[in-house]
Amino acid sequence: MLTVDFSRFPLAPGDRVLDLGCGAGRHAFECYRRGARVVALDRNGDEIREVAKWFAAMKEAGEAPAGAEATAMEGDALALPFPDESFDVVIISEVMEHIPDDKGVLAEMVRVLKPGGRIAITVPRYGPEKVCWALSDAYHEVEGGHIRIYKADELLAKIREAGLRPYGTHHAHALHSPYWWLKCAFGVDNDKALPVRAYHKLLVWDIMKKPLATRIAEQALNPLIGKSFVAYATKPHLPPVDAA
């Protein structure tokens, strides 16, 4: 299940991509399949080891084209272990809402992104997230949990302040918002509640089968209750320096 829309965020074979806070690796895997040279980075060592196993399995199965590369590594988003202007593309999906110093993370991403490079940022959307917070303290008051809710204008302002130029936005995963509202209403750790189990089965069926009816429904509902807000931006080229 991808949050970044690669029709709005195109990759070229050979692009060097950083998936920052990669988690289970969903976006990193898609970039690898598209022929990119991917670095999946996360602070969670267990997840990174799983991502590395999947990269190896994908290579063995021939899922990535010739020239594609993939590396999984532990790292700190506030101190990225890469030189300046190392990447053509940076993706950070559902991460910034966890980090106190979000401006520091943006600064690091801009530092390692090449001029003319592209960045995709996704965060939980303000409205659906406010409902979750209202229904359950346990949803966000956990170690490593969500510490803020972004309004779209606030996030776009921070992106601009970091020196990036936004060029597009959209919402995603409308069908997932009711699931999280149910989880929060019945208990975030209570997977046995009948409404939660029933809706989870619906989501799994939707992800596996991709029926046209739910694709149309989600597309129609995304502007209203999309669970994620997605922003795309570029790093501008610096103007030439006048030697005189």
PDB file of N, CA and C in Angstrom, residues 6 20 40 76 103 107 119 127 138 166:
ATOM      1  N   PHE A   6       3.384   7.651  -7.561  1.00  0.00           N
ATOM      2  CA  PHE A   6       4.524   7.762  -8.460  1.00  0.00           C
ATOM      3  C   PHE A   6       4.152   8.288  -9.840  1.00  0.00           C
ATOM      4  N   LEU A  20      13.654   7.730   3.885  1.00  0.00           N
ATOM      5  CA  LEU A  20      14.038   8.106   5.241  1.00  0.00           C
ATOM      6  C   LEU A  20      12.940   7.723   6.227  1.00  0.00           C
ATOM      7  N   ALA A  40      17.431   2.539   2.052  1.00  0.00           N
ATOM      8  CA  ALA A  40      16.343   2.532   3.031  1.00  0.00           C
ATOM      9  C   ALA A  40      16.956   2.707   4.411  1.00  0.00           C
ATOM     10  N   ASP A  76      20.223   7.947  11.871  1.00  0.00           N
ATOM     11  CA  ASP A  76      19.530   9.006  12.577  1.00  0.00           C
ATOM     12  C   ASP A  76      19.082  10.060  11.570  1.00  0.00           C
ATOM     13  N   LYS A 103      11.993  20.581  11.905  1.00  0.00           N
ATOM     14  CA  LYS A 103      12.761  21.492  11.055  1.00  0.00           C
ATOM     15  C   LYS A 103      14.180  20.968  10.837  1.00  0.00           C
ATOM     16  N   ALA A 107      15.928  20.124   7.276  1.00  0.00           N
ATOM     17  CA  ALA A 107      17.236  20.676   6.909  1.00  0.00           C
ATOM     18  C   ALA A 107      18.188  19.584   6.442  1.00  0.00           C
ATOM     19  N   ILE A 119      11.406  15.712  -3.575  1.00  0.00           N
ATOM     20  CA  ILE A 119      11.150  15.177  -2.248  1.00  0.00           C
ATOM     21  C   ILE A 119       9.656  14.941  -2.090  1.00  0.00           C
ATOM     22  N   GLY A 127      -7.722  16.501   9.903  1.00  0.00           N
ATOM     23  CA  GLY A 127      -9.066  16.146  10.352  1.00  0.00           C
ATOM     24  C   GLY A 127      -9.187  14.730  10.886  1.00  0.00           C
ATOM     25  N   ALA A 138      -4.411   6.756  24.135  1.00  0.00           N
ATOM     26  CA  ALA A 138      -3.420   5.701  23.892  1.00  0.00           C
ATOM     27  C   ALA A 138      -2.944   5.687  22.450  1.00  0.00           C
ATOM     28  N   PRO A 166       7.253  23.563  -3.110  1.00  0.00           N
ATOM     29  CA  PRO A 166       6.167  22.592  -3.316  1.00  0.00           C
ATOM     30  C   PRO A 166       5.568  22.721  -4.712  1.00  0.00           C
TER      31      PRO A 166
END
